[in-house]
Short mmCIF file of C-alpha atoms and ligand atoms in Angstrom, two decimals:
data_model
loop_
_atom_site.label_atom_id
_atom_site.label_comp_id
_atom_site.label_asym_id
_atom_site.label_seq_id
_atom_site.Cartn_x
_atom_site.Cartn_y
_atom_site.Cartn_z
CA MET A 1 9.78 -53.82 -42.03
CA SER A 2 10.95 -52.03 -45.18
CA TRP A 3 14.37 -53.38 -44.46
CA LEU A 4 13.32 -57.10 -44.44
CA PHE A 5 13.03 -57.85 -48.19
CA PRO A 6 16.05 -55.77 -49.23
CA ARG A 7 18.03 -57.55 -46.50
CA LEU A 8 16.88 -61.05 -47.64
CA PHE A 9 17.45 -60.02 -51.21
CA ALA A 10 20.97 -58.68 -50.46
CA GLY A 11 21.81 -62.00 -48.68
CA PHE A 12 20.45 -63.98 -51.62
CA LEU A 13 22.27 -61.76 -54.15
CA ALA A 14 25.59 -62.06 -52.23
CA MET A 15 25.18 -65.83 -52.10
CA VAL A 16 24.42 -66.10 -55.87
CA ALA A 17 27.13 -63.60 -56.89
CA GLY A 18 29.68 -65.28 -54.57
CA GLY A 19 28.65 -68.70 -56.00
CA VAL A 20 29.03 -67.51 -59.60
CA ILE A 21 32.38 -65.90 -58.91
CA GLY A 22 33.51 -69.06 -57.03
CA TYR A 23 32.33 -71.22 -59.92
CA VAL A 24 34.23 -69.10 -62.49
CA LEU A 25 37.38 -68.89 -60.39
CA GLY A 26 37.15 -72.58 -59.30
CA SER A 27 36.74 -74.10 -62.84
CA PRO A 28 40.47 -74.42 -63.43
CA VAL A 29 40.86 -76.59 -60.30
CA GLN A 30 38.06 -78.95 -61.39
CA ALA A 31 35.97 -78.48 -58.16
CA PRO A 32 32.96 -76.42 -59.22
CA VAL A 33 30.60 -77.39 -56.37
CA LEU A 34 33.17 -76.64 -53.72
CA SER A 35 34.04 -73.35 -55.42
CA VAL A 36 30.34 -72.32 -55.59
CA LEU A 37 29.86 -73.11 -51.89
CA PHE A 38 33.09 -71.39 -50.93
CA GLY A 39 32.34 -68.28 -53.04
CA GLY A 40 28.73 -68.05 -51.74
CA GLY A 41 29.88 -68.52 -48.12
CA LEU A 42 32.59 -65.91 -48.51
CA ALA A 43 30.13 -63.37 -49.94
CA VAL A 44 27.57 -63.99 -47.14
CA GLY A 45 30.40 -63.80 -44.56
CA ALA A 46 31.51 -60.42 -45.97
CA LEU A 47 27.93 -59.21 -45.77
CA ALA A 48 27.75 -60.39 -42.13
CA VAL A 49 31.01 -58.55 -41.23
CA PHE A 50 29.71 -55.38 -42.89
CA ASP A 51 26.45 -55.79 -40.95
CA THR A 52 28.28 -56.39 -37.65
CA LEU A 53 30.29 -53.18 -38.13
CA ARG A 54 27.07 -51.22 -38.42
CA GLY A 55 25.76 -52.93 -35.24
CA VAL A 56 28.99 -52.08 -33.41
CA ARG A 57 28.59 -48.43 -34.41
CA LEU A 58 25.04 -48.37 -33.04
CA ILE A 59 26.07 -50.05 -29.77
CA ALA A 60 28.91 -47.54 -29.37
CA TRP A 61 26.36 -44.73 -29.78
CA LEU A 62 24.01 -46.38 -27.27
CA ARG A 63 26.84 -46.75 -24.74
CA GLY A 64 27.59 -43.02 -25.01
CA ALA A 65 25.45 -40.13 -23.87
CA GLN A 66 23.39 -40.13 -27.11
CA GLU A 67 24.01 -36.41 -27.47
CA THR A 68 24.57 -36.74 -31.26
CA ASP A 69 22.13 -38.35 -33.68
CA ALA A 70 22.13 -42.14 -33.97
CA PRO A 71 24.18 -43.54 -36.95
CA ARG A 72 22.06 -42.90 -40.04
CA ASP A 73 22.42 -46.36 -41.65
CA ALA A 74 19.97 -47.79 -44.14
CA GLY A 75 18.15 -51.02 -43.52
CA PHE A 76 17.96 -53.09 -40.36
CA TRP A 77 20.46 -51.18 -38.18
CA GLY A 78 19.23 -47.87 -39.47
CA GLU A 79 15.69 -48.69 -38.36
CA ILE A 80 16.83 -49.94 -34.96
CA GLY A 81 18.93 -46.78 -34.49
CA TYR A 82 16.07 -44.53 -35.60
CA ARG A 83 13.50 -46.19 -33.32
CA VAL A 84 15.81 -46.31 -30.29
CA GLU A 85 16.76 -42.66 -30.79
CA ARG A 86 13.11 -41.64 -31.16
CA SER A 87 12.15 -43.33 -27.91
CA ILE A 88 15.18 -41.82 -26.10
CA ARG A 89 14.32 -38.33 -27.38
CA ALA A 90 10.65 -38.76 -26.37
CA ARG A 91 11.72 -39.81 -22.89
CA GLU A 92 14.12 -36.88 -22.66
CA ARG A 93 11.35 -34.48 -23.67
CA SER A 94 8.94 -35.88 -21.08
CA THR A 95 11.67 -35.73 -18.40
CA LEU A 96 12.28 -32.07 -19.26
CA GLN A 97 8.55 -31.38 -19.09
CA GLU A 98 8.33 -33.12 -15.71
CA GLN A 99 11.30 -31.15 -14.47
CA ALA A 100 9.70 -27.89 -15.65
CA ARG A 101 6.45 -28.80 -13.89
CA LEU A 102 8.34 -29.70 -10.72
CA GLY A 103 10.20 -26.40 -10.97
CA GLN A 104 6.89 -24.55 -11.29
CA PHE A 105 5.48 -26.37 -8.27
CA LEU A 106 8.54 -25.54 -6.21
CA ASP A 107 8.41 -21.91 -7.38
CA ALA A 108 4.75 -21.72 -6.38
CA ILE A 109 5.51 -23.17 -2.94
CA GLU A 110 8.49 -20.81 -2.70
CA ALA A 111 6.19 -17.88 -3.42
CA SER A 112 3.87 -18.86 -0.55
CA PRO A 113 3.86 -16.39 2.34
CA ASN A 114 3.82 -19.41 4.66
CA GLY A 115 6.57 -21.87 5.45
CA VAL A 116 6.41 -25.32 3.80
CA LEU A 117 8.75 -28.07 4.96
CA MET A 118 8.70 -31.75 3.97
CA ILE A 119 10.10 -34.41 6.22
CA ASP A 120 10.60 -38.04 5.30
CA VAL A 121 9.57 -41.15 7.16
CA ASN A 122 12.62 -40.82 9.49
CA GLY A 123 11.77 -37.24 10.39
CA GLN A 124 14.62 -35.91 8.23
CA ILE A 125 14.28 -32.72 6.25
CA ASP A 126 13.61 -33.45 2.60
CA TRP A 127 12.90 -29.97 1.28
CA CYS A 128 11.80 -26.59 2.61
CA ASN A 129 11.01 -23.22 1.11
CA SER A 130 12.90 -20.12 2.16
CA VAL A 131 10.05 -18.92 4.41
CA ALA A 132 10.18 -22.15 6.42
CA ALA A 133 13.98 -21.89 6.51
CA SER A 134 13.69 -18.41 7.97
CA HIS A 135 10.91 -19.41 10.41
CA PHE A 136 12.89 -22.38 11.76
CA GLY A 137 16.34 -20.84 11.40
CA LEU A 138 17.45 -23.52 8.87
CA ASP A 139 19.76 -23.59 5.88
CA PRO A 140 17.86 -25.43 3.10
CA GLN A 141 21.05 -26.91 1.58
CA ARG A 142 23.16 -27.59 4.66
CA ASP A 143 20.36 -28.97 6.82
CA ARG A 144 18.90 -31.33 4.22
CA LEU A 145 18.56 -34.88 5.58
CA GLN A 146 19.05 -33.64 9.16
CA ARG A 147 16.44 -34.70 11.72
CA LEU A 148 14.09 -31.73 12.14
CA THR A 149 13.76 -32.23 15.89
CA ASN A 150 17.55 -32.05 16.23
CA LEU A 151 17.48 -28.57 14.78
CA VAL A 152 14.17 -27.22 16.08
CA ARG A 153 14.10 -28.01 19.77
CA ALA A 154 11.15 -25.91 20.98
CA PRO A 155 9.52 -28.37 23.47
CA ALA A 156 5.96 -27.58 22.34
CA PHE A 157 6.89 -28.29 18.71
CA VAL A 158 8.83 -31.50 19.45
CA ALA A 159 5.96 -32.85 21.59
CA TYR A 160 3.44 -31.93 18.87
CA LEU A 161 5.45 -33.56 16.08
CA GLN A 162 6.09 -36.70 18.07
CA GLY A 163 2.52 -36.86 19.45
CA GLY A 164 1.14 -37.72 16.01
CA VAL A 165 -2.19 -35.91 16.50
CA TYR A 166 -2.24 -32.94 14.16
CA ARG A 167 -5.86 -31.75 14.25
CA GLU A 168 -4.98 -28.28 15.62
CA PRO A 169 -1.93 -26.14 14.94
CA VAL A 170 0.61 -25.57 17.69
CA SER A 171 2.07 -22.15 18.59
CA PHE A 172 5.52 -21.57 20.05
CA PRO A 173 8.23 -18.90 20.11
CA SER A 174 9.94 -18.74 16.74
CA PRO A 175 13.38 -20.46 16.80
CA ASN A 176 14.79 -17.41 14.99
CA GLY A 177 13.79 -15.46 18.09
CA LEU A 178 11.62 -12.99 16.19
CA GLY A 179 8.09 -13.66 17.37
CA THR A 180 5.59 -16.50 17.46
CA LEU A 181 5.06 -19.31 14.99
CA SER A 182 1.93 -21.35 14.36
CA VAL A 183 2.69 -24.78 12.90
CA LEU A 184 0.34 -27.35 11.41
CA VAL A 185 1.48 -30.83 10.33
CA ARG A 186 -0.19 -32.95 7.66
CA ASP A 187 0.65 -36.59 6.85
CA TYR A 188 1.13 -37.47 3.20
CA GLY A 189 2.57 -40.23 1.01
CA ASP A 190 4.16 -43.15 2.81
CA GLY A 191 4.84 -41.82 6.30
CA MET A 192 6.00 -38.39 5.04
CA LYS A 193 4.95 -35.18 6.75
CA LEU A 194 4.22 -31.68 5.53
CA VAL A 195 5.04 -29.01 8.12
CA LEU A 196 3.22 -25.73 7.43
CA SER A 197 4.38 -22.72 9.41
CA GLN A 198 2.97 -19.22 9.76
CA ASP A 199 4.34 -16.17 11.53
CA ILE A 200 1.52 -15.04 13.83
CA THR A 201 3.48 -12.36 15.70
CA GLU A 202 1.42 -9.53 14.18
CA ARG A 203 -1.86 -11.34 14.76
CA GLU A 204 -0.96 -11.99 18.39
CA ARG A 205 0.06 -8.38 18.86
CA ALA A 206 -3.22 -7.21 17.32
CA ASP A 207 -5.16 -9.63 19.56
CA ALA A 208 -3.31 -8.38 22.63
CA MET A 209 -3.98 -4.77 21.59
CA ARG A 210 -7.66 -5.50 21.11
CA ARG A 211 -7.86 -7.20 24.51
CA ASP A 212 -6.06 -4.27 26.15
CA PHE A 213 -8.31 -1.83 24.35
CA VAL A 214 -11.50 -3.55 25.50
CA ALA A 215 -10.12 -3.77 29.05
CA ASN A 216 -9.18 -0.08 28.99
CA VAL A 217 -12.54 1.06 27.62
CA SER A 218 -14.37 -1.04 30.20
CA HIS A 219 -12.23 0.42 32.93
CA GLU A 220 -12.71 4.00 31.71
CA ILE A 221 -16.49 3.55 31.59
CA ARG A 222 -16.78 1.60 34.83
CA THR A 223 -15.17 4.31 36.96
CA PRO A 224 -17.72 7.07 36.23
CA LEU A 225 -20.52 4.48 36.29
CA THR A 226 -19.49 3.37 39.79
CA VAL A 227 -19.45 7.00 40.93
CA LEU A 228 -22.85 7.62 39.36
CA SER A 229 -24.44 4.55 40.93
CA GLY A 230 -22.98 5.62 44.31
CA PHE A 231 -24.62 9.03 43.94
CA ILE A 232 -27.93 7.49 42.89
CA GLU A 233 -27.85 5.26 45.96
CA THR A 234 -27.05 8.27 48.17
CA MET A 235 -29.93 10.24 46.70
CA ASN A 236 -32.25 7.30 47.18
CA THR A 237 -31.36 6.46 50.74
CA LEU A 238 -30.33 9.70 52.44
CA PRO A 239 -32.44 12.76 53.13
CA LEU A 240 -30.45 15.58 51.43
CA THR A 241 -30.58 19.30 51.74
CA GLU A 242 -31.10 21.34 48.59
CA VAL A 243 -27.39 22.38 48.62
CA GLU A 244 -26.21 18.77 48.90
CA ARG A 245 -28.59 17.67 46.17
CA LYS A 246 -27.30 20.36 43.82
CA ARG A 247 -23.67 19.47 44.57
CA ILE A 248 -24.33 15.78 43.87
CA LEU A 249 -26.15 16.59 40.63
CA THR A 250 -23.19 18.73 39.54
CA LEU A 251 -20.80 15.85 40.23
CA MET A 252 -23.11 13.44 38.40
CA GLY A 253 -23.13 15.85 35.46
CA GLN A 254 -19.32 15.83 35.42
CA GLN A 255 -19.20 12.02 35.33
CA THR A 256 -21.79 11.89 32.58
CA GLN A 257 -19.77 14.46 30.65
CA ARG A 258 -16.68 12.28 31.09
CA MET A 259 -18.45 9.27 29.63
CA GLN A 260 -19.79 11.37 26.78
CA SER A 261 -16.29 12.63 25.91
CA LEU A 262 -14.98 9.08 26.00
CA VAL A 263 -17.72 7.77 23.71
CA THR A 264 -17.25 10.73 21.35
CA ASP A 265 -13.49 10.12 21.12
CA LEU A 266 -14.02 6.38 20.62
CA LEU A 267 -16.46 7.05 17.80
CA THR A 268 -14.04 9.55 16.25
CA LEU A 269 -11.27 6.96 16.33
CA ALA A 270 -13.52 4.26 14.87
CA GLN A 271 -14.58 6.64 12.12
CA LEU A 272 -10.98 7.60 11.34
CA GLU A 273 -10.01 3.96 11.07
CA GLY A 274 -12.98 2.94 8.97
CA SER A 275 -13.36 5.79 6.49
CA PRO A 276 -11.52 6.37 3.20
CA ARG A 277 -8.60 8.80 3.00
CA PRO A 278 -9.64 12.45 3.20
CA PRO A 279 -10.16 14.16 -0.17
CA ALA A 280 -7.15 15.89 -1.71
CA ASP A 281 -9.28 18.43 -3.59
CA GLN A 282 -11.40 19.83 -0.76
CA TRP A 283 -9.71 23.03 0.39
CA THR A 284 -10.11 24.79 3.74
CA PRO A 285 -8.47 28.13 4.60
CA VAL A 286 -5.82 27.52 7.25
CA ALA A 287 -6.65 30.91 8.82
CA ARG A 288 -10.21 29.73 9.49
CA LEU A 289 -8.91 26.62 11.27
CA LEU A 290 -6.45 28.68 13.31
CA ARG A 291 -9.14 31.16 14.38
CA GLN A 292 -11.41 28.34 15.49
CA VAL A 293 -8.59 26.60 17.37
CA GLU A 294 -7.66 29.84 19.13
CA ALA A 295 -11.27 30.55 20.07
CA ASP A 296 -11.67 27.04 21.56
CA ALA A 297 -8.42 27.36 23.50
CA ARG A 298 -9.43 30.77 24.88
CA THR A 299 -12.77 29.41 26.01
CA LEU A 300 -11.03 26.51 27.74
CA SER A 301 -8.42 28.76 29.33
CA GLN A 302 -10.95 31.30 30.62
CA GLY A 303 -8.18 33.89 30.74
CA ARG A 304 -5.92 31.81 32.97
CA HIS A 305 -3.13 31.68 30.34
CA GLN A 306 -1.25 34.05 28.09
CA LEU A 307 -2.39 32.82 24.69
CA THR A 308 -0.93 33.96 21.35
CA LEU A 309 -1.59 33.09 17.73
CA SER A 310 1.01 33.92 15.10
CA GLY A 311 1.45 33.26 11.39
CA GLU A 312 -1.19 35.09 9.35
CA THR A 313 -1.64 32.97 6.26
CA ALA A 314 -3.73 32.91 3.14
CA GLN A 315 -2.92 29.28 2.56
CA GLN A 316 -5.46 26.55 2.11
CA ILE A 317 -5.11 22.95 3.18
CA ALA A 318 -6.64 19.93 1.46
CA GLY A 319 -8.47 17.34 3.51
CA ALA A 320 -11.38 16.78 5.85
CA GLU A 321 -12.02 20.06 7.66
CA GLY A 322 -13.63 18.41 10.69
CA GLU A 323 -10.70 16.03 11.19
CA LEU A 324 -8.10 18.78 10.78
CA LEU A 325 -9.91 21.02 13.23
CA SER A 326 -10.17 18.20 15.77
CA ALA A 327 -6.41 17.45 15.50
CA LEU A 328 -5.25 21.07 15.80
CA ALA A 329 -7.73 21.83 18.59
CA ASN A 330 -6.64 18.71 20.49
CA LEU A 331 -3.05 19.96 20.62
CA ALA A 332 -4.03 23.50 21.64
CA ASN A 333 -6.51 22.25 24.26
CA ASN A 334 -3.91 19.87 25.72
CA ALA A 335 -1.48 22.77 26.08
CA VAL A 336 -4.14 24.78 27.95
CA ARG A 337 -5.19 21.81 30.10
CA TYR A 338 -1.67 20.81 31.16
CA THR A 339 -0.17 24.30 31.56
CA PRO A 340 -0.73 25.75 35.03
CA GLU A 341 -2.47 29.09 35.46
CA GLY A 342 -0.32 32.06 34.36
CA GLY A 343 1.62 30.00 31.81
CA ARG A 344 2.03 30.71 28.08
CA VAL A 345 0.54 28.89 25.12
CA ASP A 346 1.78 29.94 21.67
CA ILE A 347 -0.07 28.65 18.63
CA SER A 348 1.64 29.21 15.29
CA TRP A 349 1.59 28.36 11.60
CA ARG A 350 4.48 28.67 9.16
CA VAL A 351 5.55 27.37 5.80
CA LEU A 352 8.83 25.46 5.89
CA GLY A 353 11.62 25.60 3.28
CA ASP A 354 10.34 22.56 1.38
CA GLY A 355 6.84 24.02 1.10
CA SER A 356 5.30 21.91 3.86
CA GLY A 357 3.16 23.59 6.50
CA GLU A 358 3.88 23.42 10.21
CA PHE A 359 1.25 23.91 12.88
CA ALA A 360 2.90 24.21 16.32
CA VAL A 361 1.69 24.59 19.87
CA LYS A 362 4.32 25.60 22.42
CA ASP A 363 3.53 25.73 26.10
CA THR A 364 5.29 26.46 29.36
CA GLY A 365 3.61 23.51 31.08
CA PRO A 366 5.19 20.72 33.12
CA GLY A 367 6.91 19.08 30.14
CA ILE A 368 7.15 15.32 29.60
CA GLU A 369 9.90 12.88 30.56
CA ARG A 370 11.83 11.51 27.57
CA GLU A 371 10.78 7.89 28.08
CA HIS A 372 7.07 8.75 27.71
CA LEU A 373 7.42 10.54 24.37
CA PRO A 374 7.30 7.47 22.05
CA ARG A 375 4.17 6.20 23.81
CA LEU A 376 2.11 9.41 23.95
CA THR A 377 0.01 8.51 20.92
CA GLU A 378 -0.97 5.08 22.28
CA ARG A 379 -4.61 4.82 23.20
CA PHE A 380 -5.26 5.59 26.88
CA TYR A 381 -1.58 6.30 27.53
CA ARG A 382 -1.32 9.06 30.08
CA VAL A 383 1.74 10.57 31.71
CA ASP A 384 -0.25 12.30 34.39
CA GLY A 385 -3.43 10.26 34.81
CA SER A 386 -5.11 12.34 37.48
CA ARG A 387 -4.44 15.68 35.72
CA SER A 388 -5.79 14.16 32.50
CA ARG A 389 -9.01 13.00 34.16
CA ASP A 390 -9.44 16.16 36.26
CA THR A 391 -9.33 18.25 33.11
CA GLY A 392 -11.71 16.00 31.16
CA GLY A 393 -9.07 14.05 29.26
CA THR A 394 -9.87 10.66 27.76
CA GLY A 395 -6.33 9.52 26.94
CA LEU A 396 -7.36 9.29 23.28
CA GLY A 397 -6.60 12.84 22.10
CA LEU A 398 -3.10 12.29 20.75
CA SER A 399 -4.01 8.99 19.06
CA ILE A 400 -6.72 10.92 17.21
CA VAL A 401 -4.14 13.59 16.29
CA LYS A 402 -1.71 10.95 15.00
CA HIS A 403 -4.42 9.26 12.92
CA VAL A 404 -5.54 12.54 11.37
CA ALA A 405 -1.92 13.47 10.61
CA GLN A 406 -1.27 10.11 8.92
CA ARG A 407 -4.47 10.31 6.90
CA HIS A 408 -3.39 13.71 5.57
CA GLY A 409 0.16 12.55 4.82
CA GLY A 410 1.47 14.55 7.78
CA GLU A 411 3.55 13.83 10.85
CA LEU A 412 3.29 14.57 14.55
CA ASP A 413 6.45 15.52 16.37
CA VAL A 414 6.81 16.18 20.10
CA GLN A 415 9.64 17.95 21.82
CA SER A 416 9.49 18.28 25.54
CA GLU A 417 11.61 18.50 28.63
CA PRO A 418 10.39 18.23 32.19
CA GLY A 419 10.10 21.69 33.72
CA LYS A 420 10.65 23.43 30.37
CA GLY A 421 7.32 22.93 28.62
CA SER A 422 6.44 21.12 25.41
CA THR A 423 6.15 21.80 21.70
CA PHE A 424 3.78 19.69 19.63
CA ARG A 425 4.26 20.10 15.85
CA LEU A 426 2.04 18.86 13.07
CA VAL A 427 3.69 19.02 9.65
CA PHE A 428 1.57 18.69 6.51
CA PRO A 429 3.14 17.95 3.10
CA ALA A 430 3.43 20.67 0.45
CA ALA A 431 1.11 18.66 -1.80
CA ARG A 432 -1.77 19.33 0.61
CA LEU A 433 -1.22 23.11 0.67
CA ARG A 434 -1.88 25.87 -1.84
CA LEU A 435 -2.24 29.62 -2.06
CA PRO A 436 -5.58 30.59 -3.61
CA LEU A 437 -5.51 32.96 -6.58
CA ALA A 438 -5.84 36.57 -5.40
CA PRO A 439 -9.11 38.14 -6.68
CA ALA A 440 -7.11 40.48 -9.02
CA ASP A 441 -5.13 37.51 -10.41
CA ALA A 442 -8.31 35.52 -10.78
CA ALA A 443 -9.94 38.43 -12.68
CA ARG A 444 -6.81 38.86 -14.86
CA GLY A 445 -6.79 35.12 -15.48
CA SER A 446 -10.43 35.16 -16.64
CA SER A 447 -10.01 38.29 -18.84
CA GLU A 448 -6.95 36.71 -20.51
CA ALA A 449 -9.03 33.60 -21.13
CA ALA A 450 -11.84 35.74 -22.61
CA GLU A 451 -9.33 37.55 -24.84
CA ALA A 452 -7.88 34.27 -26.02
CA ALA A 453 -11.37 32.99 -26.76
CA SER A 454 -12.36 36.12 -28.75
CA SER A 455 -9.11 36.13 -30.78
CA ALA A 456 -9.66 32.48 -31.51
CA ARG A 457 -13.08 33.41 -32.86
P1 LIG B 501 -5.52 13.10 27.49
O1 LIG B 501 -6.94 13.08 27.12
O2 LIG B 501 -5.20 12.33 28.70
O3 LIG B 501 -4.95 14.47 27.49
P2 LIG B 501 -3.87 12.72 25.16
O4 LIG B 501 -3.78 11.54 24.26
O5 LIG B 501 -4.31 14.00 24.60
O6 LIG B 501 -4.80 12.25 26.37
O7 LIG B 501 -2.46 12.92 25.83
C1 LIG B 501 -1.75 11.83 26.33
C2 LIG B 501 -0.93 12.23 27.53
O8 LIG B 501 0.13 13.09 27.11
C3 LIG B 501 -1.71 13.06 28.52
O9 LIG B 501 -2.37 12.23 29.44
C4 LIG B 501 -0.62 13.88 29.18
O10 LIG B 501 -0.08 13.17 30.25
C5 LIG B 501 0.42 14.05 28.09
N1 LIG B 501 0.33 15.39 27.47
C6 LIG B 501 -0.33 15.70 26.33
N2 LIG B 501 -0.15 17.00 26.03
C7 LIG B 501 0.64 17.51 26.99
C8 LIG B 501 1.20 18.82 27.24
N3 LIG B 501 0.95 19.85 26.42
N4 LIG B 501 1.98 18.96 28.32
C9 LIG B 501 2.23 17.93 29.13
N5 LIG B 501 1.74 16.68 28.96
C10 LIG B 501 0.96 16.48 27.90
#
């Protein structure tokens, strides 16, 4: 109100000054009262015009975008301008803050690994994040305000959305044709809906794999169990000669052995999956592994194959010795098991140009058709089921090899042609290999260190 008294005072002053001037100028015409009134009125009128001009300036500013400051007048209009501008600026600041918050919310929803889509009361798309757009095959800009069910026509989804009962999520093939989606709808606001989508392709695949795995294990165990229970029944009900009894016990032993191998391989796999990566600073001489692998293969072959080992090496490999031995021996034993009597099995080790180490087993066995090669490392995948079982195979050997290779940063590669034999290669990275210091070098190294220490003293 600082403007009120100056304003009243200015009005009063204009009136008095105008009156005095009117009186002085009007004396010659002998009408002093009229002249005072006229002069006072004229002065107040001039003040009013001046005041109106200031008001017009403020209104012009208000009509505009208010990007510049309000007119900086003193008094009444100045205060109105200042207060209006202050409230406009405060509102602008709060709008900017709201926009920033909204932007943060949208960014957070955008960062969600799940799809979020909002539809209005008419079922039209209001907003969606890019994950939802990809799940439903939508374009967030182009498809805005389109009815969702016009664009996503999967019958299960349309029925779910229109059914209005959203307690459980619904699953259906993804409209982008790349797997399976799980969608949950939530009501919010005034008849609006939040559509939350999740790509469950991987989960479904893992579930299917687990189901297959359990079915396969059950099947693998049931077969020897059925044979065993048949033998037990035979022994219980039939009078057997000593020869027959011995034969049956041998067969029972074989079935028990089969189950034991299966359980051992299953435990190995479970352990490989559940344990931390093998140490990178625990070194095993490669030669020791090769000798052990060769010895195992010779025992299995019983002289039925021509078996060679090449690649004398002083190298050491970093990792879990037991795992490495099991992987290398698996490949060599497979070669012996699948190669007919009289065939060749060549086991070798060499260092490749980039410093990586290659363990290879080459055989002259039956070879493998091309279409089986990508599936060999799947659990229980067998090319020749009866040969595998007859030779004590579990169908898990190559999955164990692949796991061990991966855990040591290596790779398994198979090259095979029917009738021409197979070559299984395991390549370990250079970082996992080293040459130990020769004893002379080691001694020189320590004497140099001693010399350095004594000269330092
Ligand atoms: P298994 O215990 O049945 O040998 P693996 O996982 O070790 O299981 O091997 C998977 C399948 O790959 C085997 O059943 C066999 O059909 C095929 N296979 C593996 N090694 C050889 C090989 N050296 N020659 C021919 N076939 C092989």
